[in-house]
mmCIF file of C-alpha atoms in Angstrom:
data_model
loop_
_atom_site.group_PDB
_atom_site.id
_atom_site.type_symbol
_atom_site.label_atom_id
_atom_site.label_comp_id
_atom_site.label_asym_id
_atom_site.label_seq_id
_atom_site.Cartn_x
_atom_site.Cartn_y
_atom_site.Cartn_z
ATOM 1 C CA MET A 107 -5.090 -6.593 -37.475
ATOM 2 C CA ASN A 108 -2.140 -8.607 -36.157
ATOM 3 C CA ARG A 109 -1.630 -9.693 -32.553
ATOM 4 C CA SER A 110 0.708 -6.782 -31.787
ATOM 5 C CA ASP A 111 -1.838 -4.272 -33.090
ATOM 6 C CA THR A 112 -4.566 -5.934 -31.026
ATOM 7 C CA GLN A 113 -2.474 -5.705 -27.841
ATOM 8 C CA THR A 114 -1.646 -2.045 -28.497
ATOM 9 C CA HIS A 115 -5.318 -1.252 -29.054
ATOM 10 C CA ALA A 116 -6.310 -3.135 -25.895
ATOM 11 C CA LEU A 117 -3.755 -1.242 -23.820
ATOM 12 C CA ALA A 118 -5.038 2.061 -25.186
ATOM 13 C CA ASP A 119 -8.480 1.178 -23.786
ATOM 14 C CA HIS A 120 -7.139 1.011 -20.230
ATOM 15 C CA PRO A 121 -7.338 4.163 -18.093
ATOM 16 C CA ARG A 122 -4.283 5.717 -16.535
ATOM 17 C CA ALA A 123 -3.655 4.557 -12.976
ATOM 18 C CA ALA A 124 -2.386 6.607 -10.056
ATOM 19 C CA LEU A 125 -1.302 5.349 -6.655
ATOM 20 C CA ASP A 126 -3.250 6.530 -3.644
ATOM 21 C CA HIS A 127 -1.524 4.356 -1.075
ATOM 22 C CA LEU A 128 -0.225 0.948 -0.068
ATOM 23 C CA VAL A 129 -1.308 -0.795 3.125
ATOM 24 C CA ILE A 130 0.587 -2.881 5.660
ATOM 25 C CA ASN A 131 -1.817 -4.878 7.817
ATOM 26 C CA THR A 132 -0.602 -5.240 11.413
ATOM 27 C CA HIS A 133 -3.656 -6.960 12.945
ATOM 28 C CA TYR A 134 -3.291 -6.147 16.666
ATOM 29 C CA ASP A 135 0.372 -5.065 16.529
ATOM 30 C CA ILE A 136 0.146 -1.538 15.181
ATOM 31 C CA ASP A 137 2.198 -0.238 18.123
ATOM 32 C CA ALA A 138 5.162 -2.359 17.018
ATOM 33 C CA ALA A 139 4.814 -1.271 13.381
ATOM 34 C CA GLN A 140 4.676 2.372 14.406
ATOM 35 C CA THR A 141 7.858 1.931 16.439
ATOM 36 C CA LEU A 142 9.709 0.305 13.524
ATOM 37 C CA PHE A 143 8.860 2.971 10.946
ATOM 38 C CA ASP A 144 9.574 5.746 13.391
ATOM 39 C CA GLY A 145 12.903 4.071 14.188
ATOM 40 C CA LEU A 146 13.787 3.884 10.481
ATOM 41 C CA GLY A 147 13.581 7.665 10.249
ATOM 42 C CA PHE A 148 10.113 8.106 8.796
ATOM 43 C CA THR A 149 7.729 10.742 10.058
ATOM 44 C CA VAL A 150 4.727 8.727 11.247
ATOM 45 C CA THR A 151 1.430 10.540 11.657
ATOM 46 C CA PRO A 152 -0.478 10.461 14.950
ATOM 47 C CA ARG A 153 -2.858 7.543 15.340
ATOM 48 C CA GLY A 154 -6.080 7.801 13.406
ATOM 49 C CA TYR A 155 -9.366 6.221 14.425
ATOM 50 C CA HIS A 156 -11.685 5.218 11.575
ATOM 51 C CA THR A 157 -15.430 5.219 11.978
ATOM 52 C CA LEU A 158 -15.228 1.626 10.659
ATOM 53 C CA GLY A 159 -13.387 0.525 13.827
ATOM 54 C CA SER A 160 -9.798 0.266 12.574
ATOM 55 C CA VAL A 161 -6.840 2.446 13.554
ATOM 56 C CA ASN A 162 -3.971 3.653 11.408
ATOM 57 C CA HIS A 163 -0.763 5.607 11.014
ATOM 58 C CA LEU A 164 0.474 7.090 7.751
ATOM 59 C CA VAL A 165 3.871 7.651 6.188
ATOM 60 C CA VAL A 166 2.937 10.511 3.885
ATOM 61 C CA LEU A 167 4.975 11.025 0.723
ATOM 62 C CA ALA A 168 4.611 13.016 -2.461
ATOM 63 C CA GLY A 169 2.166 11.058 -4.576
ATOM 64 C CA GLY A 170 1.102 7.880 -2.789
ATOM 65 C CA TYR A 171 1.572 7.185 0.904
ATOM 66 C CA LEU A 172 1.999 4.120 3.110
ATOM 67 C CA GLU A 173 -0.700 3.185 5.605
ATOM 68 C CA LEU A 174 -0.144 1.039 8.668
ATOM 69 C CA ILE A 175 -3.522 -0.345 9.669
ATOM 70 C CA GLY A 176 -4.668 -2.426 12.612
ATOM 71 C CA GLN A 177 -7.471 -3.402 14.918
ATOM 72 C CA PRO A 178 -7.453 -2.102 18.516
ATOM 73 C CA ARG A 179 -7.712 -4.842 21.118
ATOM 74 C CA ASP A 180 -10.082 -2.892 23.359
ATOM 75 C CA SER A 181 -12.594 -1.748 20.727
ATOM 76 C CA ASP A 182 -16.249 -2.766 20.685
ATOM 77 C CA LYS A 183 -16.278 -2.268 16.893
ATOM 78 C CA VAL A 184 -14.303 -4.910 14.982
ATOM 79 C CA ARG A 185 -13.349 -4.304 11.360
ATOM 80 C CA GLN A 186 -13.378 -7.960 10.417
ATOM 81 C CA GLU A 187 -11.826 -7.522 6.970
ATOM 82 C CA ILE A 188 -8.593 -6.452 8.686
ATOM 83 C CA LEU A 189 -8.431 -9.614 10.783
ATOM 84 C CA ASP A 190 -9.499 -11.824 7.859
ATOM 85 C CA SER A 191 -6.579 -10.559 5.768
ATOM 86 C CA PRO A 192 -2.989 -11.678 6.398
ATOM 87 C CA VAL A 193 -0.402 -9.645 8.242
ATOM 88 C CA GLY A 194 1.902 -7.842 5.823
ATOM 89 C CA ILE A 195 1.528 -5.807 2.661
ATOM 90 C CA ASP A 196 -2.172 -6.199 2.130
ATOM 91 C CA GLY A 197 -3.519 -3.283 0.140
ATOM 92 C CA LEU A 198 -3.049 -1.702 -3.272
ATOM 93 C CA VAL A 199 -5.177 1.419 -3.479
ATOM 94 C CA TYR A 200 -5.826 3.373 -6.659
ATOM 95 C CA ALA A 201 -6.380 7.142 -6.562
ATOM 96 C CA VAL A 202 -9.522 8.227 -8.415
ATOM 97 C CA ASP A 203 -11.460 11.469 -8.826
ATOM 98 C CA ASP A 204 -14.840 9.833 -9.488
ATOM 99 C CA ILE A 205 -15.444 6.890 -7.173
ATOM 100 C CA GLU A 206 -18.855 6.021 -8.634
ATOM 101 C CA ALA A 207 -17.463 5.886 -12.182
ATOM 102 C CA CYS A 208 -14.605 3.660 -10.984
ATOM 103 C CA HIS A 209 -17.076 1.338 -9.246
ATOM 104 C CA ASP A 210 -19.240 1.099 -12.364
ATOM 105 C CA ARG A 211 -16.236 0.482 -14.615
ATOM 106 C CA TRP A 212 -15.051 -2.376 -12.426
ATOM 107 C CA LEU A 213 -18.501 -3.939 -12.568
ATOM 108 C CA ALA A 214 -18.447 -3.586 -16.358
ATOM 109 C CA LEU A 215 -15.155 -5.494 -16.389
ATOM 110 C CA GLY A 216 -16.919 -8.390 -14.683
ATOM 111 C CA LEU A 217 -15.313 -7.711 -11.314
ATOM 112 C CA ASP A 218 -17.240 -8.051 -8.061
ATOM 113 C CA ALA A 219 -17.088 -4.602 -6.477
ATOM 114 C CA GLN A 220 -18.701 -3.850 -3.141
ATOM 115 C CA PRO A 221 -20.996 -0.823 -2.860
ATOM 116 C CA VAL A 222 -19.198 2.508 -2.527
ATOM 117 C CA GLN A 223 -18.331 3.149 1.111
ATOM 118 C CA HIS A 224 -18.009 6.513 2.846
ATOM 119 C CA PHE A 225 -16.126 6.955 6.103
ATOM 120 C CA SER A 226 -13.955 9.372 8.048
ATOM 121 C CA ARG A 227 -11.467 9.785 10.859
ATOM 122 C CA PRO A 228 -10.732 12.816 13.036
ATOM 123 C CA VAL A 229 -7.468 14.725 12.498
ATOM 124 C CA GLN A 230 -5.982 17.264 14.903
ATOM 125 C CA VAL A 231 -5.132 20.504 13.086
ATOM 126 C CA ALA A 232 -4.081 23.588 15.049
ATOM 127 C CA ASP A 233 -5.555 22.182 18.270
ATOM 128 C CA LYS A 234 -8.863 21.531 16.531
ATOM 129 C CA SER A 235 -10.366 18.185 15.547
ATOM 130 C CA VAL A 236 -11.627 18.006 11.960
ATOM 131 C CA ASP A 237 -12.793 14.997 9.964
ATOM 132 C CA ALA A 238 -10.734 13.614 7.095
ATOM 133 C CA ARG A 239 -13.318 12.072 4.755
ATOM 134 C CA PHE A 240 -12.959 9.352 2.134
ATOM 135 C CA SER A 241 -14.999 7.338 -0.337
ATOM 136 C CA THR A 242 -13.837 3.902 -1.447
ATOM 137 C CA ALA A 243 -14.790 1.212 -3.946
ATOM 138 C CA ARG A 244 -13.506 -2.186 -2.880
ATOM 139 C CA LEU A 245 -13.199 -5.409 -4.817
ATOM 140 C CA ARG A 246 -14.464 -8.377 -2.867
ATOM 141 C CA PRO A 247 -11.552 -10.461 -1.521
ATOM 142 C CA GLY A 248 -10.081 -13.226 -3.630
ATOM 143 C CA GLN A 249 -10.297 -11.677 -7.075
ATOM 144 C CA PHE A 250 -6.680 -10.573 -6.768
ATOM 145 C CA ALA A 251 -5.139 -13.181 -4.515
ATOM 146 C CA ALA A 252 -2.099 -11.099 -3.542
ATOM 147 C CA GLY A 253 -4.173 -8.851 -1.295
ATOM 148 C CA ARG A 254 -6.950 -6.303 -1.046
ATOM 149 C CA VAL A 255 -7.445 -4.030 -4.061
ATOM 150 C CA TYR A 256 -9.580 -0.922 -3.951
ATOM 151 C CA ALA A 257 -9.895 2.685 -5.050
ATOM 152 C CA CYS A 258 -10.075 5.792 -2.891
ATOM 153 C CA ARG A 259 -11.278 9.325 -3.411
ATOM 154 C CA HIS A 260 -10.048 11.844 -0.856
ATOM 155 C CA LEU A 261 -12.699 14.428 -0.052
ATOM 156 C CA THR A 262 -10.284 16.331 2.226
ATOM 157 C CA PRO A 263 -6.770 15.754 0.796
ATOM 158 C CA GLU A 264 -5.407 18.749 2.681
ATOM 159 C CA LEU A 265 -5.862 16.758 5.893
ATOM 160 C CA VAL A 266 -3.571 13.962 4.633
ATOM 161 C CA TRP A 267 -0.838 15.612 2.572
ATOM 162 C CA ARG A 268 0.317 18.066 5.227
ATOM 163 C CA PRO A 269 3.834 19.558 4.934
ATOM 164 C CA GLU A 270 4.779 18.715 8.513
ATOM 165 C CA TRP A 271 4.138 15.011 7.798
ATOM 166 C CA MET A 272 5.970 14.859 4.465
ATOM 167 C CA ALA A 273 9.516 15.649 5.663
ATOM 168 C CA HIS A 274 11.348 12.474 6.703
ATOM 169 C CA ALA A 275 14.652 12.326 8.575
ATOM 170 C CA ASN A 276 15.785 9.431 6.360
ATOM 171 C CA GLY A 277 15.353 11.485 3.188
ATOM 172 C CA VAL A 278 12.850 9.161 1.471
ATOM 173 C CA ARG A 279 10.888 11.037 -1.203
ATOM 174 C CA GLY A 280 8.267 8.598 -2.487
ATOM 175 C CA ILE A 281 7.108 5.071 -3.303
ATOM 176 C CA SER A 282 8.386 3.812 -6.647
ATOM 177 C CA SER A 283 7.056 0.228 -6.878
ATOM 178 C CA LEU A 284 5.256 -2.741 -5.350
ATOM 179 C CA LEU A 285 6.498 -6.264 -6.064
ATOM 180 C CA VAL A 286 3.782 -8.847 -6.707
ATOM 181 C CA VAL A 287 4.851 -12.506 -6.531
ATOM 182 C CA ASP A 288 2.695 -14.850 -8.575
ATOM 183 C CA LYS A 289 2.895 -18.361 -10.021
ATOM 184 C CA ASP A 290 2.195 -16.828 -13.439
ATOM 185 C CA PRO A 291 3.709 -13.317 -13.459
ATOM 186 C CA VAL A 292 2.755 -12.609 -17.074
ATOM 187 C CA GLN A 293 -0.907 -13.447 -16.525
ATOM 188 C CA ALA A 294 -0.917 -11.490 -13.266
ATOM 189 C CA ALA A 295 0.438 -8.396 -15.040
ATOM 190 C CA GLU A 296 -2.327 -8.659 -17.638
ATOM 191 C CA SER A 297 -4.988 -8.964 -14.935
ATOM 192 C CA TYR A 298 -3.837 -5.857 -13.093
ATOM 193 C CA ALA A 299 -3.472 -3.909 -16.357
ATOM 194 C CA ARG A 300 -7.272 -4.007 -16.717
ATOM 195 C CA LEU A 301 -7.483 -1.697 -13.699
ATOM 196 C CA GLY A 302 -5.187 0.903 -15.240
ATOM 197 C CA LEU A 303 -1.744 1.569 -16.657
ATOM 198 C CA TRP A 304 0.805 3.212 -14.376
ATOM 199 C CA GLY A 305 2.843 6.258 -15.309
ATOM 200 C CA ALA A 306 6.495 6.999 -14.581
ATOM 201 C CA ASP A 307 6.074 7.653 -10.842
ATOM 202 C CA PHE A 308 4.976 4.167 -9.749
ATOM 203 C CA ALA A 309 5.105 0.622 -11.103
ATOM 204 C CA LEU A 310 3.788 -2.810 -10.270
ATOM 205 C CA GLU A 311 6.534 -5.404 -10.638
ATOM 206 C CA PHE A 312 5.727 -9.076 -11.183
ATOM 207 C CA ALA A 313 7.984 -12.036 -10.453
ATOM 208 C CA GLY A 314 7.935 -15.700 -9.575
ATOM 209 C CA ALA A 315 8.877 -16.831 -6.087
ATOM 210 C CA GLY A 316 12.040 -18.476 -7.409
ATOM 211 C CA SER A 317 13.516 -15.088 -8.291
ATOM 212 C CA LEU A 318 13.443 -13.737 -4.733
ATOM 213 C CA PRO A 319 16.723 -15.223 -3.405
ATOM 214 C CA ALA A 320 18.718 -13.613 -6.218
ATOM 215 C CA ARG A 321 17.205 -10.227 -5.438
ATOM 216 C CA PHE A 322 16.941 -10.376 -1.656
ATOM 217 C CA GLY A 323 19.325 -13.111 -0.538
ATOM 218 C CA GLU A 324 18.546 -14.416 2.940
ATOM 219 C CA LEU A 325 15.885 -11.733 3.371
ATOM 220 C CA ALA A 326 13.651 -13.716 0.997
ATOM 221 C CA ALA A 327 12.902 -16.083 3.890
ATOM 222 C CA CYS A 328 11.145 -13.188 5.663
ATOM 223 C CA ALA A 329 8.679 -12.671 2.811
ATOM 224 C CA PRO A 330 5.204 -14.229 2.897
ATOM 225 C CA GLN A 331 5.294 -17.880 1.888
ATOM 226 C CA ARG A 332 1.976 -17.870 0.018
ATOM 227 C CA ASP A 333 2.023 -18.655 -3.717
ATOM 228 C CA VAL A 334 0.590 -15.238 -4.558
ATOM 229 C CA ARG A 335 1.331 -12.178 -2.455
ATOM 230 C CA PHE A 336 2.369 -8.559 -2.264
ATOM 231 C CA THR A 337 6.000 -8.913 -1.226
ATOM 232 C CA ALA A 338 8.148 -5.766 -1.295
ATOM 233 C CA ILE A 339 7.772 -1.991 -1.366
ATOM 234 C CA ARG A 340 10.510 0.039 -3.027
ATOM 235 C CA PHE A 341 11.012 3.625 -1.870
ATOM 236 C CA ARG A 342 12.535 6.407 -3.928
ATOM 237 C CA GLY A 343 15.509 8.198 -2.436
ATOM 238 C CA GLY A 344 16.702 8.146 1.146
ATOM 239 C CA ASP A 345 20.048 8.137 2.911
ATOM 240 C CA ARG A 346 20.843 4.435 2.680
ATOM 241 C CA GLY A 347 23.653 4.604 5.213
ATOM 242 C CA PHE A 348 21.381 6.291 7.724
ATOM 243 C CA ILE A 349 18.558 3.813 7.110
ATOM 244 C CA SER A 350 20.906 0.812 7.299
ATOM 245 C CA ALA A 351 22.304 1.959 10.638
ATOM 246 C CA ARG A 352 18.814 2.515 11.997
ATOM 247 C CA ALA A 353 17.662 -0.907 10.764
ATOM 248 C CA ARG A 354 20.624 -2.687 12.359
ATOM 249 C CA ALA A 355 19.991 -0.865 15.638
ATOM 250 C CA LEU A 356 16.431 -2.203 15.513
ATOM 251 C CA GLY A 357 17.720 -5.738 14.915
ATOM 252 C CA LEU A 358 16.298 -5.931 11.380
ATOM 253 C CA PRO A 359 17.920 -8.078 8.658
ATOM 254 C CA VAL A 360 19.682 -5.911 6.052
ATOM 255 C CA ARG A 361 21.125 -6.526 2.569
ATOM 256 C CA GLU A 362 23.239 -3.823 0.909
ATOM 257 C CA ASP A 363 24.180 -3.686 -2.771
ATOM 258 C CA VAL A 364 25.929 -0.963 -4.704
ATOM 259 C CA ASP A 365 22.770 0.979 -5.515
ATOM 260 C CA THR A 366 20.051 -0.619 -3.354
ATOM 261 C CA LEU A 367 19.396 -1.212 0.325
ATOM 262 C CA ALA A 368 16.920 -3.939 1.271
ATOM 263 C CA LEU A 369 15.663 -4.771 4.730
ATOM 264 C CA ALA A 370 13.078 -7.090 6.204
ATOM 265 C CA LEU A 371 10.362 -6.559 8.779
ATOM 266 C CA PRO A 372 10.041 -10.217 9.855
ATOM 267 C CA ALA A 373 7.129 -9.645 12.237
ATOM 268 C CA PHE A 374 5.124 -8.202 9.368
ATOM 269 C CA ARG A 375 6.338 -10.488 6.540
ATOM 270 C CA THR A 376 7.384 -7.390 4.611
ATOM 271 C CA LEU A 377 10.449 -6.471 2.542
ATOM 272 C CA LEU A 378 11.467 -2.845 1.946
ATOM 273 C CA GLU A 379 13.897 -1.513 -0.649
ATOM 274 C CA PHE A 380 15.524 1.902 -0.949
ATOM 275 C CA ALA A 381 17.058 3.136 -4.216
ATOM 276 C CA ASP A 382 17.508 6.398 -6.106
#
């Protein structure tokens, strides 16, 4: 068997991957993040309160969604992992149907997975409070230096993917990719491939830090300056003229090319792209 055959066989052993959501960590500034995404024309869900102590807002899209997460200043319960992680894009979350099987598979790969965790948050539906429930398997921090990596099983998906939350004034339809900056992009791609191979709806992109100025121009200075990091989220669709005008009104740096709009959220060390 030659090297090419070995690689093809190895790839065939990897499961298919599906995006559950991406996370932007705001620490104590979730109010500001909510204001920015609302101002950019996204429908932002009402604030959620996790039993773990954190709070969140969602931008719900077909397929995976975006989560803004933070720690309330006046809470007696502190979710320390939020504060221990950097501000910015800080979570890549895989969608799975069997959380226990995912946990066991990660252990079999030699990864250090925390015990499966179950938690919930109340959601208001038709003037009634019901609990959205989740189970997660989390890799202990540091194994993927770009940010937190975990898997999620939704026990009540109907309380997340609600039609009234999935229509956005800016016309964005979904999340198409996450850019991972790494000193060794090829090795990084191979490491993530062990967790699953993505289909046509979502991709992980890998690049070295030196490539950012060509892609983002002056906006690259607003990205995290760590050697390894989650750097940019690319959205599918959207009225780029509308989004650009909204971004400029919010005082956000913008870069416009023929087929792509990029903007920076400097306070959250995050780059966003919009393309068809």
